[in-house]
CSV table of C-alpha atoms in Angstrom, one decimal:
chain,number,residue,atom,x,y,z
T,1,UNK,CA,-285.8,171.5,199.8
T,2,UNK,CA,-285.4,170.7,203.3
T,3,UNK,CA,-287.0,166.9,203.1
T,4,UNK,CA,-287.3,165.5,199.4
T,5,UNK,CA,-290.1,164.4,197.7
T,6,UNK,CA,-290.2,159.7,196.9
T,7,UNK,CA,-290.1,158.9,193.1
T,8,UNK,CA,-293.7,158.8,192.0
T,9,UNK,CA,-293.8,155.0,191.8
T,10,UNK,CA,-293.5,154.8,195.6
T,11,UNK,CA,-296.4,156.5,196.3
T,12,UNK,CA,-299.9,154.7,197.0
T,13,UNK,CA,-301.8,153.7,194.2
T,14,UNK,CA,-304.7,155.7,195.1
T,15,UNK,CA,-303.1,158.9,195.1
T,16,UNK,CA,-302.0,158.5,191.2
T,17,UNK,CA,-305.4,160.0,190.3
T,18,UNK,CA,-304.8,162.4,192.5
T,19,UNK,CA,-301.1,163.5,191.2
T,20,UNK,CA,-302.8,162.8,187.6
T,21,UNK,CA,-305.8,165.6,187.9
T,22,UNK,CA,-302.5,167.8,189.0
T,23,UNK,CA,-300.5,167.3,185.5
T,24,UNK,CA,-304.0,168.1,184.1
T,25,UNK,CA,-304.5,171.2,185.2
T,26,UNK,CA,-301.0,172.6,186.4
T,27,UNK,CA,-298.9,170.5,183.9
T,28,UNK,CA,-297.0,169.3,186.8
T,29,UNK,CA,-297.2,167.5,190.2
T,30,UNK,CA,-297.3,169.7,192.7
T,31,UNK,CA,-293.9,169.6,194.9
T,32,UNK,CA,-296.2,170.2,198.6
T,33,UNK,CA,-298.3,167.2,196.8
T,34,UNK,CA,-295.5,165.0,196.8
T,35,UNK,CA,-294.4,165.9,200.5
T,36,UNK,CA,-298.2,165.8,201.8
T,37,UNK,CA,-298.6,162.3,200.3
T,38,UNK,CA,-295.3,160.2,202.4
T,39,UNK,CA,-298.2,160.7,205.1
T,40,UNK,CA,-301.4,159.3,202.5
T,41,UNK,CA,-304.3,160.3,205.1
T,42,UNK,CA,-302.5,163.5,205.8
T,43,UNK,CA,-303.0,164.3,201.9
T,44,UNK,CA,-306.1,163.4,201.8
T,45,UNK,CA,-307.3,165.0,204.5
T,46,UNK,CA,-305.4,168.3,203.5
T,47,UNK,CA,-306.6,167.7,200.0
T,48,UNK,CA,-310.5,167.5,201.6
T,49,UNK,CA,-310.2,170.8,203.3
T,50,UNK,CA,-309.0,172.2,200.2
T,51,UNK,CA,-311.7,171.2,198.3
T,52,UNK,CA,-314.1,172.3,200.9
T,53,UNK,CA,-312.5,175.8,200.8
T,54,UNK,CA,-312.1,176.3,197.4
T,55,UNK,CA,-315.5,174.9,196.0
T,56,UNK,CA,-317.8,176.8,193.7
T,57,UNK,CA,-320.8,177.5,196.0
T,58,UNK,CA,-318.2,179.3,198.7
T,59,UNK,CA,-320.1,182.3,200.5
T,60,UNK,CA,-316.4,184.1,199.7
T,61,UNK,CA,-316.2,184.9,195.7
T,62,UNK,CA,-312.7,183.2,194.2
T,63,UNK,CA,-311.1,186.6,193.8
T,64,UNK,CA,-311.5,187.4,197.2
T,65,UNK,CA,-310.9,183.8,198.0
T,66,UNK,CA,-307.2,184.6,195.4
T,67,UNK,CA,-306.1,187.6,197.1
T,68,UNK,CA,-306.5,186.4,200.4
T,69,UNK,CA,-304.4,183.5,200.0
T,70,UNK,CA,-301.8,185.2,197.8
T,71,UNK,CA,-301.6,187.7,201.0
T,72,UNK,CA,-301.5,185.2,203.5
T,73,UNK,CA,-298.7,183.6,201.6
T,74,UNK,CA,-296.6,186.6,201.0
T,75,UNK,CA,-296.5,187.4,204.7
T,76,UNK,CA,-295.1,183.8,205.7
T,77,UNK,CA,-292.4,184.1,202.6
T,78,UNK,CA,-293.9,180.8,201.1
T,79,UNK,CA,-292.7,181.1,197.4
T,80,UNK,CA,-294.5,178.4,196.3
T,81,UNK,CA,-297.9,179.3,197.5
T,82,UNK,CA,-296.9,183.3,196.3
T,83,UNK,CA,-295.9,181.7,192.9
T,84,UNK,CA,-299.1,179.2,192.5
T,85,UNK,CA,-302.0,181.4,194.3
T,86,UNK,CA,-300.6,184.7,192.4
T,87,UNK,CA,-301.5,182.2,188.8
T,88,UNK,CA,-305.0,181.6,190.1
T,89,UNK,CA,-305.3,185.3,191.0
T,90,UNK,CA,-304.6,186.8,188.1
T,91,UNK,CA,-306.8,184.4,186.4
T,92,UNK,CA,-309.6,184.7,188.3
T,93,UNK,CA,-309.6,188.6,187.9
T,94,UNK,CA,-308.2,188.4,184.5
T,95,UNK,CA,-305.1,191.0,184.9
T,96,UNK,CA,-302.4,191.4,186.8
T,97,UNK,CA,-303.1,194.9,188.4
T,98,UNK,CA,-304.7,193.0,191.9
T,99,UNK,CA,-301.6,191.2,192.3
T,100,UNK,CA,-298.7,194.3,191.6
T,101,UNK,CA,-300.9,196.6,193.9
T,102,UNK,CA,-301.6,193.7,196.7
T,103,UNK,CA,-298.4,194.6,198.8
T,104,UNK,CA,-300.1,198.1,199.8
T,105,UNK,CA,-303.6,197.1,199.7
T,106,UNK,CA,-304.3,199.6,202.4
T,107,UNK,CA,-303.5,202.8,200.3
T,108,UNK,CA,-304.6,201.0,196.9
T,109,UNK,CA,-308.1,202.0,195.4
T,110,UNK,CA,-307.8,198.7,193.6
T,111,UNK,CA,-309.7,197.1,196.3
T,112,UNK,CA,-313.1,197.5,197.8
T,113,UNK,CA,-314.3,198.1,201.2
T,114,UNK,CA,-315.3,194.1,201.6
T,115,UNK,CA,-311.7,193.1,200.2
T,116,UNK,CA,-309.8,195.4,202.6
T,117,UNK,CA,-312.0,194.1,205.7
T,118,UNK,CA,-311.1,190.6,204.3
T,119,UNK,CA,-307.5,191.6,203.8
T,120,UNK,CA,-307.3,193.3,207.3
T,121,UNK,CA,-308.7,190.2,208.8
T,122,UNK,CA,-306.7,188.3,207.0
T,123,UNK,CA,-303.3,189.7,208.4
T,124,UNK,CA,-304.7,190.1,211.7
T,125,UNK,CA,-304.7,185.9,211.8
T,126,UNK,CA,-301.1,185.7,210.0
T,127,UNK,CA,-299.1,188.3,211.4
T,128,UNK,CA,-298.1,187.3,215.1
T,129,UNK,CA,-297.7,191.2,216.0
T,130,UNK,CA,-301.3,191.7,215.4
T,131,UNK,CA,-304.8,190.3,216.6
T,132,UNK,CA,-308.2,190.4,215.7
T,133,UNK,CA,-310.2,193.0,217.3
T,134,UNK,CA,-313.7,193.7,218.0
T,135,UNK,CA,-314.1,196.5,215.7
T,136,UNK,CA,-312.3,194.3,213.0
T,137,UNK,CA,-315.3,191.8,213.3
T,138,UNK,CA,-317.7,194.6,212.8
T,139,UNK,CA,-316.0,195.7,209.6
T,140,UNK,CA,-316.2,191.8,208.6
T,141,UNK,CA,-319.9,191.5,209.5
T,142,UNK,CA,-321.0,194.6,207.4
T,143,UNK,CA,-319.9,192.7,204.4
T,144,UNK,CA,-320.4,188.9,205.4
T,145,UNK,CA,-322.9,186.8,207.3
T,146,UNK,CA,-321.5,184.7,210.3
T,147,UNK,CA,-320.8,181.3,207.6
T,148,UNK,CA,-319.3,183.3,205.4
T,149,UNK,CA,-317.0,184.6,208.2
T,150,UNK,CA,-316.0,181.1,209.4
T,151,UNK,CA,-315.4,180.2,206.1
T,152,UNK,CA,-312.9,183.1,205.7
T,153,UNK,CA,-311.0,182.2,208.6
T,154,UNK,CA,-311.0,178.7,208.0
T,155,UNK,CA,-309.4,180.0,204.3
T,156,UNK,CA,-306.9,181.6,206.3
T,157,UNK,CA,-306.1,179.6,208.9
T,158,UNK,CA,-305.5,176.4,206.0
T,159,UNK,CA,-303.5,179.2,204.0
T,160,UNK,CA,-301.3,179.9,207.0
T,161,UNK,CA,-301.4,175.9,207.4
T,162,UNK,CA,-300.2,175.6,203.9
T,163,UNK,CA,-297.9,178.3,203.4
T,164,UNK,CA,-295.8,177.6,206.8
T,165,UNK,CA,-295.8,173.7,205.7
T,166,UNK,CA,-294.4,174.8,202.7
T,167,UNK,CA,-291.8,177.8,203.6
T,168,UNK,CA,-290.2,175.5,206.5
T,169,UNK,CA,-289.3,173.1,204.0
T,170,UNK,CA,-288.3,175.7,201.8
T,171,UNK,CA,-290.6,174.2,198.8
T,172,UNK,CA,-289.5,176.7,195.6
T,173,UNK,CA,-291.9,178.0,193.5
T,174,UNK,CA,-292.5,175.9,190.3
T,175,UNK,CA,-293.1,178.9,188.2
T,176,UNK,CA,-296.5,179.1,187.4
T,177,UNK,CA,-296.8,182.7,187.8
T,178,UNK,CA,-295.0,185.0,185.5
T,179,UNK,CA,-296.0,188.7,185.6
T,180,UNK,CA,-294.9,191.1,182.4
T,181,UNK,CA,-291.7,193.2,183.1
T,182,UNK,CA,-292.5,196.8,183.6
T,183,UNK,CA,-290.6,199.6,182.2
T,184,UNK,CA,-288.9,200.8,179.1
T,185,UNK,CA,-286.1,198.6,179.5
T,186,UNK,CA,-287.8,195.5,180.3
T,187,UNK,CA,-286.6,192.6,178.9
T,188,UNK,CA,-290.1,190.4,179.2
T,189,UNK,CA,-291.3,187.7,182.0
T,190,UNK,CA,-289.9,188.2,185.3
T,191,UNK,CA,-291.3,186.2,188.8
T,192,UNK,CA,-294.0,187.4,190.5
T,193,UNK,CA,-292.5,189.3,193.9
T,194,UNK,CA,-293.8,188.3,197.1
T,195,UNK,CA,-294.5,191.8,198.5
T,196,UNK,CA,-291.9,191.4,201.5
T,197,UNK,CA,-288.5,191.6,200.0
């Protein structure tokens, strides 16, 4: 890591419950937690928009909500977020067969026609070669009302947020995700790839 994280103790006392709620559910702090919180109203602000994004009553269903940010991450090489958003994928969709065919989407018949046109969209924002086009928004709006499109890009904008904070401190995955080794002569776990390398 490019900038370290402050022993625990140094942190304010109102973000304990905040790292505590992370050991819960993770069984660990969360590395991009620590680095978020030598700024406190940073984190919390970050830690708002998160909740925001990723609450129940979302117009975008949490699969769709999974792959986007999984794809989003493995396009800016952040192998945290590939390593954390891939775990709540493949939980939220209860296999890993989203995940292994995510990298080709396009060709995949995994996916439906309002996942690609999230997907598509989704790249379109991450991938400085690309744009959004007209006809992209037409494909978006056959599947999603105009909320449920902002919401989607503000998902992917705070992914690409996220994922960049991440990757240009080069914050390593903390290997929550663990996909099956394929093959005959597979030897068991391996980690999850991020689709670019």
């Amino acid at each position: 890591m490019r900038v370290p994280s402050k022993p625990i103790g140094n942190y304010p006392w109102y973000l304990a419950p905040f790292f505590w709620n992370q050991r819960r559910k993770y069984g660990q702090v969360l590395v991009p937690g620590l680095l978020w919180g030598r700024i406190p109203s940073l984190f919390l602000a970050v830690g708002t928009l998160y909740g925001v994004l990723d609450r129940r009553a979302s117009p975008i269903d949490p699969v769709l909500r999974s792959l986007v940010t999984v794809r989003v991450s493995q396009i800016n090489g952040c192998r945290f977020c590939v390593d954390i958003n891939s775990a709540t994928l493949a939980q939220r969709a209860g296999t890993f067969d989203s995940l292994e065919a995510l990298p080709t989407w396009r060709d995949s018949d995994r996916f439906d026609a309002r996942q690609k046109a999230a997907l598509e969209y989704a790249e379109a924002m991450t991938d400085s070669t690309q744009s959004v086009t007209d006809a992209m928004m037409q494909r978006l709006r056959e599947f999603f009302d105009e909320d449920a499109i902002v919401e989607l890009t503000g998902l992917v904008a705070f992914q690409n947020m996220s994922s960049k904070f991440n990757s240009a401190l080069d914050v390593p995955a903390q290997g929550f995700c663990l996909v099956p080794a394929q093959g005959a002569g597979a030897r068991g776990p391996q980690e999850v790839s991020d689709g670019n390398r």
